[in-house]
XYZ file of C-alpha atoms in Angstrom:
514
model
C 53.269 68.043 121.044
C 54.601 71.077 119.151
C 55.419 72.727 122.476
C 57.297 69.598 123.587
C 59.299 69.623 120.348
C 60.155 73.289 120.928
C 61.447 72.642 124.457
C 63.433 69.594 123.299
C 65.059 71.580 120.498
C 67.136 73.808 122.772
C 69.700 73.102 125.505
C 67.747 73.376 128.779
C 70.662 74.387 130.967
C 73.002 77.322 130.501
C 75.211 76.721 127.516
C 78.086 79.160 127.233
C 79.353 77.416 124.111
C 79.007 79.399 120.926
C 78.633 77.926 117.479
C 76.668 74.965 116.139
C 75.688 71.772 117.952
C 73.665 68.725 116.934
C 71.710 66.294 119.070
C 68.598 64.142 118.966
C 65.541 63.346 121.063
C 62.626 60.915 121.050
C 59.107 61.725 122.182
C 55.898 59.826 122.708
C 53.205 60.496 120.160
C 50.220 62.341 121.628
C 46.728 60.973 120.957
C 45.830 57.707 119.282
C 47.567 55.928 116.411
C 47.928 58.030 113.311
C 47.997 56.857 109.752
C 51.340 57.500 108.167
C 51.418 59.847 105.170
C 53.557 57.191 103.468
C 51.900 54.349 101.630
C 53.519 51.388 103.353
C 51.747 48.073 103.828
C 54.166 47.164 106.596
C 56.742 45.866 104.101
C 59.472 48.156 105.427
C 59.085 46.880 109.013
C 58.989 43.260 107.842
C 62.250 43.615 105.916
C 64.189 46.039 108.121
C 66.300 44.889 111.099
C 64.219 45.014 114.317
C 66.447 47.818 115.620
C 65.627 50.040 112.613
C 61.881 49.561 112.334
C 59.633 52.557 111.867
C 58.167 53.401 115.281
C 54.391 53.520 115.630
C 54.066 55.424 118.911
C 57.180 57.647 119.018
C 58.854 60.322 116.953
C 62.569 60.984 116.697
C 63.717 64.579 116.544
C 67.063 65.538 115.005
C 68.263 69.016 115.977
C 70.794 71.492 114.586
C 71.189 74.359 117.089
C 73.122 77.577 116.457
C 74.122 80.099 119.123
C 76.180 83.139 118.099
C 76.633 86.623 119.526
C 74.356 89.169 117.861
C 74.013 92.656 119.313
C 70.847 93.316 117.303
C 68.996 90.638 119.328
C 67.354 91.584 122.631
C 69.274 88.857 124.509
C 72.513 89.598 122.678
C 72.538 86.197 120.965
C 71.174 84.607 117.827
C 69.702 81.272 118.991
C 67.854 79.063 116.564
C 67.243 75.363 115.948
C 66.236 73.528 112.816
C 64.528 70.224 113.652
C 63.761 67.220 111.497
C 61.047 64.911 112.896
C 60.777 61.306 111.711
C 59.616 57.877 112.824
C 62.886 56.403 111.549
C 65.995 56.059 113.769
C 68.398 57.117 110.980
C 70.562 59.330 113.169
C 73.530 59.523 110.757
C 71.496 60.232 107.650
C 69.332 62.915 109.232
C 72.169 64.652 111.083
C 74.171 64.688 107.830
C 71.143 66.162 106.039
C 70.838 68.886 108.691
C 74.541 69.761 108.315
C 73.785 70.569 104.681
C 70.465 72.365 105.182
C 70.713 74.243 108.505
C 73.610 76.682 107.764
C 71.854 77.677 104.503
C 68.516 78.000 106.263
C 69.919 80.289 108.988
C 71.133 82.611 106.197
C 68.279 82.400 103.695
C 65.300 81.325 105.852
C 61.991 79.980 104.463
C 62.650 79.926 100.670
C 65.620 77.612 101.314
C 63.432 75.139 103.261
C 60.782 75.172 100.561
C 63.345 74.231 97.914
C 64.764 71.472 100.141
C 61.291 70.039 100.885
C 60.556 69.892 97.144
C 63.729 67.848 96.653
C 63.053 65.513 99.606
C 59.526 64.969 98.252
C 61.102 63.265 95.233
C 63.197 60.844 97.291
C 62.328 57.139 96.943
C 61.004 55.359 100.043
C 63.613 53.495 102.132
C 63.716 49.866 100.981
C 65.817 47.516 103.157
C 68.757 46.119 101.221
C 68.802 48.940 98.668
C 71.320 51.738 98.182
C 69.625 55.108 97.837
C 70.945 58.183 96.050
C 69.305 61.199 97.673
C 69.829 64.570 95.941
C 69.632 67.708 98.090
C 71.120 71.178 97.588
C 73.514 70.160 94.821
C 74.815 67.142 96.766
C 73.846 63.486 96.390
C 73.821 61.562 99.691
C 74.402 57.863 99.055
C 73.438 55.403 101.776
C 72.419 51.753 102.019
C 69.348 50.833 104.057
C 70.187 47.698 106.129
C 68.036 44.614 105.719
C 66.952 41.886 108.122
C 68.768 39.285 106.022
C 72.150 41.027 106.394
C 74.590 38.947 108.405
C 74.996 40.640 111.822
C 78.406 42.221 112.213
C 79.239 42.078 108.513
C 80.682 45.255 107.053
C 78.305 47.217 104.803
C 78.084 45.893 101.270
C 80.369 47.896 98.996
C 78.298 49.956 96.573
C 78.814 49.317 92.899
C 77.773 52.466 91.080
C 75.604 51.659 88.100
C 75.486 55.297 87.090
C 78.514 57.536 87.439
C 77.107 60.222 89.659
C 78.486 63.707 89.152
C 79.362 65.358 91.385
C 80.696 62.329 93.298
C 78.158 61.359 95.985
C 78.593 61.937 99.691
C 78.743 58.279 100.817
C 77.568 57.539 104.356
C 79.073 54.269 105.706
C 75.946 53.677 107.812
C 72.471 55.101 108.093
C 72.451 54.816 111.897
C 75.655 53.504 113.526
C 77.381 55.893 115.940
C 81.081 56.135 116.710
C 80.733 53.722 119.653
C 84.360 54.052 120.696
C 84.095 57.837 121.029
C 80.781 57.588 122.936
C 82.028 54.919 125.370
C 85.563 56.294 125.880
C 85.141 57.306 129.547
C 83.374 54.015 130.456
C 85.284 51.392 128.457
C 86.317 49.407 131.543
C 82.623 49.192 132.575
C 81.251 48.136 129.180
C 80.300 44.734 130.611
C 78.206 46.313 133.373
C 76.481 48.720 130.981
C 75.647 45.876 128.574
C 74.045 43.910 131.433
C 72.034 46.921 132.616
C 70.694 47.411 129.071
C 69.958 43.686 128.639
C 67.944 43.670 131.876
C 66.092 46.880 130.970
C 67.181 48.590 134.183
C 66.123 52.246 134.768
C 69.113 54.500 134.093
C 69.852 58.231 134.011
C 72.656 59.624 131.859
C 73.720 63.039 133.213
C 75.760 64.913 130.643
C 77.157 68.425 130.118
C 75.279 68.921 126.821
C 72.364 67.481 124.807
C 74.917 66.211 122.246
C 76.745 64.036 124.802
C 73.485 62.994 126.476
C 71.790 61.883 123.238
C 74.869 60.129 121.829
C 75.453 58.204 125.056
C 71.805 57.064 125.318
C 71.708 55.975 121.663
C 75.047 54.163 122.073
C 73.748 52.338 125.178
C 70.495 51.224 123.548
C 72.346 50.057 120.418
C 74.777 47.812 122.281
C 72.291 44.873 122.373
C 72.026 44.587 118.570
C 70.776 42.418 116.916
C 68.493 42.014 119.962
C 65.985 44.819 120.067
C 66.030 47.108 123.103
C 62.314 46.954 124.012
C 62.194 49.518 126.832
C 61.584 53.231 126.511
C 64.519 55.598 125.995
C 64.877 59.367 125.822
C 68.192 60.547 124.363
C 67.475 64.039 125.715
C 64.865 64.936 128.321
C 63.967 68.289 129.875
C 62.042 69.473 132.921
C 59.309 70.732 130.568
C 58.532 67.256 129.293
C 54.981 65.971 129.835
C 56.409 62.831 131.511
C 58.528 64.798 133.963
C 56.166 64.085 136.904
C 55.886 60.409 135.962
C 59.676 59.948 136.032
C 60.456 62.005 139.113
C 57.730 60.666 141.432
C 59.015 58.708 144.423
C 55.730 56.933 145.108
C 56.504 54.186 142.604
C 59.598 52.487 141.221
C 61.310 54.265 138.299
C 60.108 53.003 134.889
C 62.224 50.775 132.598
C 63.830 53.594 130.660
C 67.179 55.153 129.821
C 66.874 58.907 130.052
C 69.488 61.507 129.075
C 69.494 64.840 130.930
C 71.688 67.944 131.180
C 69.937 70.105 133.754
C 71.706 69.837 137.187
C 68.221 70.024 138.766
C 67.800 66.326 137.836
C 70.576 65.310 140.249
C 68.142 66.113 143.014
C 64.902 64.889 141.431
C 66.273 61.581 140.091
C 68.377 60.669 143.142
C 66.135 57.657 143.850
C 66.924 56.015 140.479
C 69.060 52.851 140.878
C 71.683 53.646 138.204
C 73.053 57.075 137.308
C 75.838 57.547 134.780
C 77.485 60.960 135.044
C 79.782 61.846 132.115
C 81.842 64.856 131.090
C 82.539 66.205 127.584
C 83.578 63.525 125.077
C 86.988 64.444 123.707
C 89.034 62.307 121.367
C 92.674 62.326 122.383
C 95.800 60.251 121.878
C 95.471 58.385 125.171
C 92.748 56.562 127.085
C 90.698 59.218 128.876
C 90.258 58.971 132.605
C 87.880 56.073 133.266
C 84.926 56.870 135.519
C 84.629 54.953 138.807
C 81.682 52.988 140.168
C 80.409 54.866 143.229
C 77.719 54.497 145.865
C 74.397 56.183 145.102
C 74.557 58.007 148.440
C 77.401 60.099 147.021
C 75.109 61.558 144.352
C 74.147 64.665 146.269
C 75.823 67.845 145.201
C 75.582 69.812 141.973
C 79.299 69.401 141.341
C 78.924 65.622 141.316
C 81.985 64.058 139.702
C 81.723 61.769 136.651
C 81.041 58.162 137.647
C 78.553 55.279 137.571
C 76.456 55.678 140.706
C 74.968 52.259 141.384
C 75.022 49.319 143.776
C 74.646 46.831 140.884
C 76.932 43.791 140.951
C 77.626 42.281 137.523
C 76.741 38.644 136.814
C 79.658 38.186 134.398
C 83.346 38.982 134.821
C 85.045 41.777 132.878
C 86.638 40.973 129.555
C 90.184 42.169 130.095
C 91.321 41.141 126.582
C 88.922 43.655 125.004
C 90.316 46.512 127.119
C 93.887 45.455 126.223
C 93.086 45.414 122.502
C 91.452 48.849 122.655
C 94.404 50.252 124.653
C 96.811 48.859 122.080
C 94.704 50.560 119.406
C 95.015 53.912 121.192
C 98.807 53.515 121.460
C 99.036 52.632 117.778
C 96.786 55.567 116.856
C 94.283 53.187 115.282
C 91.371 55.098 113.620
C 88.261 55.509 115.747
C 86.084 53.584 113.258
C 88.364 50.531 113.614
C 88.148 50.755 117.427
C 84.359 51.108 117.133
C 84.200 48.025 114.909
C 86.163 46.039 117.552
C 83.814 47.205 120.276
C 80.705 46.517 118.212
C 81.951 43.020 117.323
C 82.613 42.280 121.030
C 79.096 43.419 122.037
C 77.543 41.492 119.142
C 79.327 38.270 120.132
C 78.317 38.766 123.756
C 74.649 39.276 122.810
C 74.714 36.308 120.425
C 76.305 34.022 123.058
C 73.463 35.005 125.394
C 70.617 34.745 122.891
C 71.597 31.633 120.828
C 70.694 29.142 123.638
C 67.295 30.890 123.900
C 66.817 30.624 120.119
C 67.712 26.913 120.171
C 65.317 26.179 123.027
C 62.541 28.193 121.360
C 63.031 26.248 118.101
C 62.601 22.976 120.044
C 59.060 24.083 121.025
C 57.918 24.019 117.396
C 55.683 21.021 116.537
C 57.188 18.437 114.160
C 56.302 18.938 110.507
C 54.705 15.485 110.296
C 52.209 16.574 112.996
C 50.759 19.159 110.569
C 47.842 17.570 108.700
C 45.678 19.350 106.128
C 42.219 18.861 107.659
C 42.975 19.703 111.289
C 43.995 23.025 112.798
C 47.798 23.291 113.032
C 49.187 22.038 116.377
C 50.113 24.573 119.065
C 53.634 25.761 119.876
C 54.589 24.208 123.216
C 54.802 26.641 126.175
C 58.143 28.173 127.184
C 59.239 26.582 130.459
C 62.015 28.499 132.201
C 63.214 25.506 134.210
C 63.461 23.288 131.112
C 65.457 26.026 129.413
C 67.812 26.269 132.425
C 68.409 22.495 132.268
C 69.260 22.769 128.548
C 72.101 25.179 129.387
C 74.242 22.380 130.835
C 75.037 21.043 127.364
C 74.077 23.988 125.124
C 74.803 27.120 127.159
C 76.682 30.343 126.364
C 79.925 28.766 127.637
C 80.178 27.070 124.202
C 80.612 30.370 122.359
C 81.791 32.838 125.012
C 84.948 32.832 127.099
C 83.432 35.058 129.783
C 82.920 33.331 133.106
C 80.318 34.270 135.666
C 76.765 33.586 136.813
C 75.062 33.104 133.422
C 72.088 31.332 135.074
C 71.479 34.286 137.378
C 71.619 36.636 134.379
C 68.999 34.563 132.502
C 66.719 34.448 135.560
C 66.851 38.218 135.850
C 66.424 38.635 132.054
C 63.148 36.662 132.177
C 61.660 39.489 134.269
C 62.674 42.230 131.820
C 60.685 43.865 128.995
C 63.464 42.798 126.620
C 62.671 39.096 127.196
C 58.959 39.794 126.760
C 59.607 41.679 123.497
C 61.962 38.988 122.174
C 59.578 36.149 123.106
C 56.502 37.798 121.532
C 58.379 38.485 118.299
C 59.688 34.905 118.074
C 56.290 33.393 118.978
C 54.590 35.501 116.293
C 57.149 34.393 113.666
C 56.739 30.717 114.640
C 52.934 30.939 114.537
C 53.133 32.426 111.043
C 55.514 29.667 109.963
C 53.032 27.045 111.235
C 50.216 28.731 109.283
C 52.399 28.711 106.164
C 53.276 24.996 106.597
C 49.581 24.222 107.077
C 48.717 25.944 103.797
C 51.456 23.929 102.053
C 49.992 20.709 103.529
C 46.522 21.618 102.230
C 47.997 22.120 98.731
C 49.567 18.672 98.775
C 46.322 16.965 99.872
C 43.812 15.210 97.632
C 40.774 17.397 98.188
C 38.420 15.447 95.881
C 39.071 12.213 97.813
C 38.435 14.063 101.104
C 35.049 15.406 99.876
C 33.648 12.020 98.874
C 32.030 11.099 102.199
C 31.489 14.626 103.569
C 28.141 16.386 104.092
C 27.332 19.765 102.506
C 27.671 21.448 105.915
C 31.232 20.117 106.327
C 32.167 21.194 102.787
C 30.758 24.740 103.256
C 32.606 24.927 106.553
C 35.851 23.993 104.737
C 35.280 26.717 102.121
C 34.800 29.360 104.812
C 37.876 28.209 106.731
C 40.072 28.130 103.624
C 38.885 31.605 102.624
C 39.709 32.921 106.066
C 43.179 31.303 105.914
C 43.831 32.794 102.498
C 42.759 36.278 103.603
C 44.966 36.031 106.712
C 47.962 34.821 104.691
C 47.675 37.819 102.356
C 46.917 40.324 105.101
C 49.769 39.172 107.405
C 52.157 38.571 104.482
C 52.868 35.044 105.707
C 56.064 33.403 104.394
C 54.122 31.451 101.715
C 54.884 31.162 98.001
C 52.416 32.981 95.721
C 51.966 29.694 93.810
C 50.678 28.048 97.040
C 48.137 30.829 97.606
C 46.894 30.493 94.013
C 46.500 26.737 94.418
C 44.461 27.200 97.615
C 42.302 29.710 95.730
C 41.810 27.152 92.961
C 40.900 24.512 95.588
C 38.198 26.768 96.942
C 36.710 27.164 93.441
C 36.875 23.370 92.905
C 35.071 22.699 96.200
C 32.385 25.312 95.504
C 31.878 23.829 92.010
C 30.980 20.453 93.570
C 28.058 21.913 95.555
C 24.423 22.424 94.465
C 23.774 25.642 92.506
C 21.872 27.453 95.295
C 24.834 26.978 97.674
C 27.287 27.978 94.927
C 25.413 31.260 94.463
C 25.562 32.000 98.203
C 29.282 31.184 98.436
C 30.175 33.179 95.311
C 28.376 36.249 96.727
C 28.581 35.923 100.521
């Protein structure tokens, strides 16, 4: 794993550029699950947006690479990377942190890192919904950690400073959001196609001139489904030394559901069989719309000097949104700031995703049993199965056409979505939440019931069985942090004591000390 991190921390193709560059990567954790050094009972992942959860099986690496001429070095260059490894996808926060630490580290080496680590050790844990003040090297970074209850698309809550921090803090507008407009500049007219490819979890290669462009483009692509979680694998930067290189380049099986960012021209040859290849040049911000890449046939992806383009035979299900392109063009002409253009783009993608997902949410909610069907002394009823055909019929009167002006083959898009890992991930998450809600409603029903009346005509065996079941329910509610009021849990606990108290002493002793 350390070797992999080393390979991923340097540009893997010749980079003539001198100076400092930053990029990121993501790698699979080797070996089995590892306990986190942080004491977290899962609260962070329950309260954070799905797209910002702490990953269990992958690490993110954030890199600051410096290359400068140095005649004292054998190769004539000073080349060094400082890498921060985390399970959190906080690309803005960690890249900002590296901008502060890395230049100092390259000058002062280890003692500088030791001092920085001592400061970071004192940082509070990230709590969704809270604004953190993080002191490091004489600067205070101020950033808000997003929460699952934030309204999607709302601008970050303005911070009200309780304490007047001196010096004034370095305020980050977002812990993770990229400059989408800058990332997508060369492909703006194809944003619809790229959104569909991400939604369907299609295998895609991003070929870029540098790890910076490669990693930014991959992260921008995977973020464009928010608030829907992108459930496939993605590698913002991937090299030929990676342990999965053989797995991805084999032609004996279909390419995996993954977006992979590469810079080495060698990949043009080895990944030719992938169905979608996006080739981009350097991302430069300029006063006019940069040249938009063209959609080209995969057969043209042959030579090393392959021109920028989207090499695919994919036909979109939905038509292009010309009004979005016009608004962005107008913004370029009016020299509108990039963050405003990014906000427009993000809002468009959010509305598109919501138009697609809301009918699914409505149908899923209709599968929930009625509250009156939940009775205290029977197991809660089951959630009805998801039937694709029933869902398709529901689209006639409650489809995306109600909230989205885009025309096209929405039904075909849903059919294809059902086969993707993103549908599977969304469905499992929703089903889990609904099951927990049912459990919570069942506990509430038990609290409202008259337990003494129920016990009157019951045998000891039935009563002991009830005690064991209630105990199990209580333990599960606490362990899974079900959405139940603490008062309800205490009442159930009291019920258990009441029931045990009604039994003969020998049984009471057994139940008190199982």
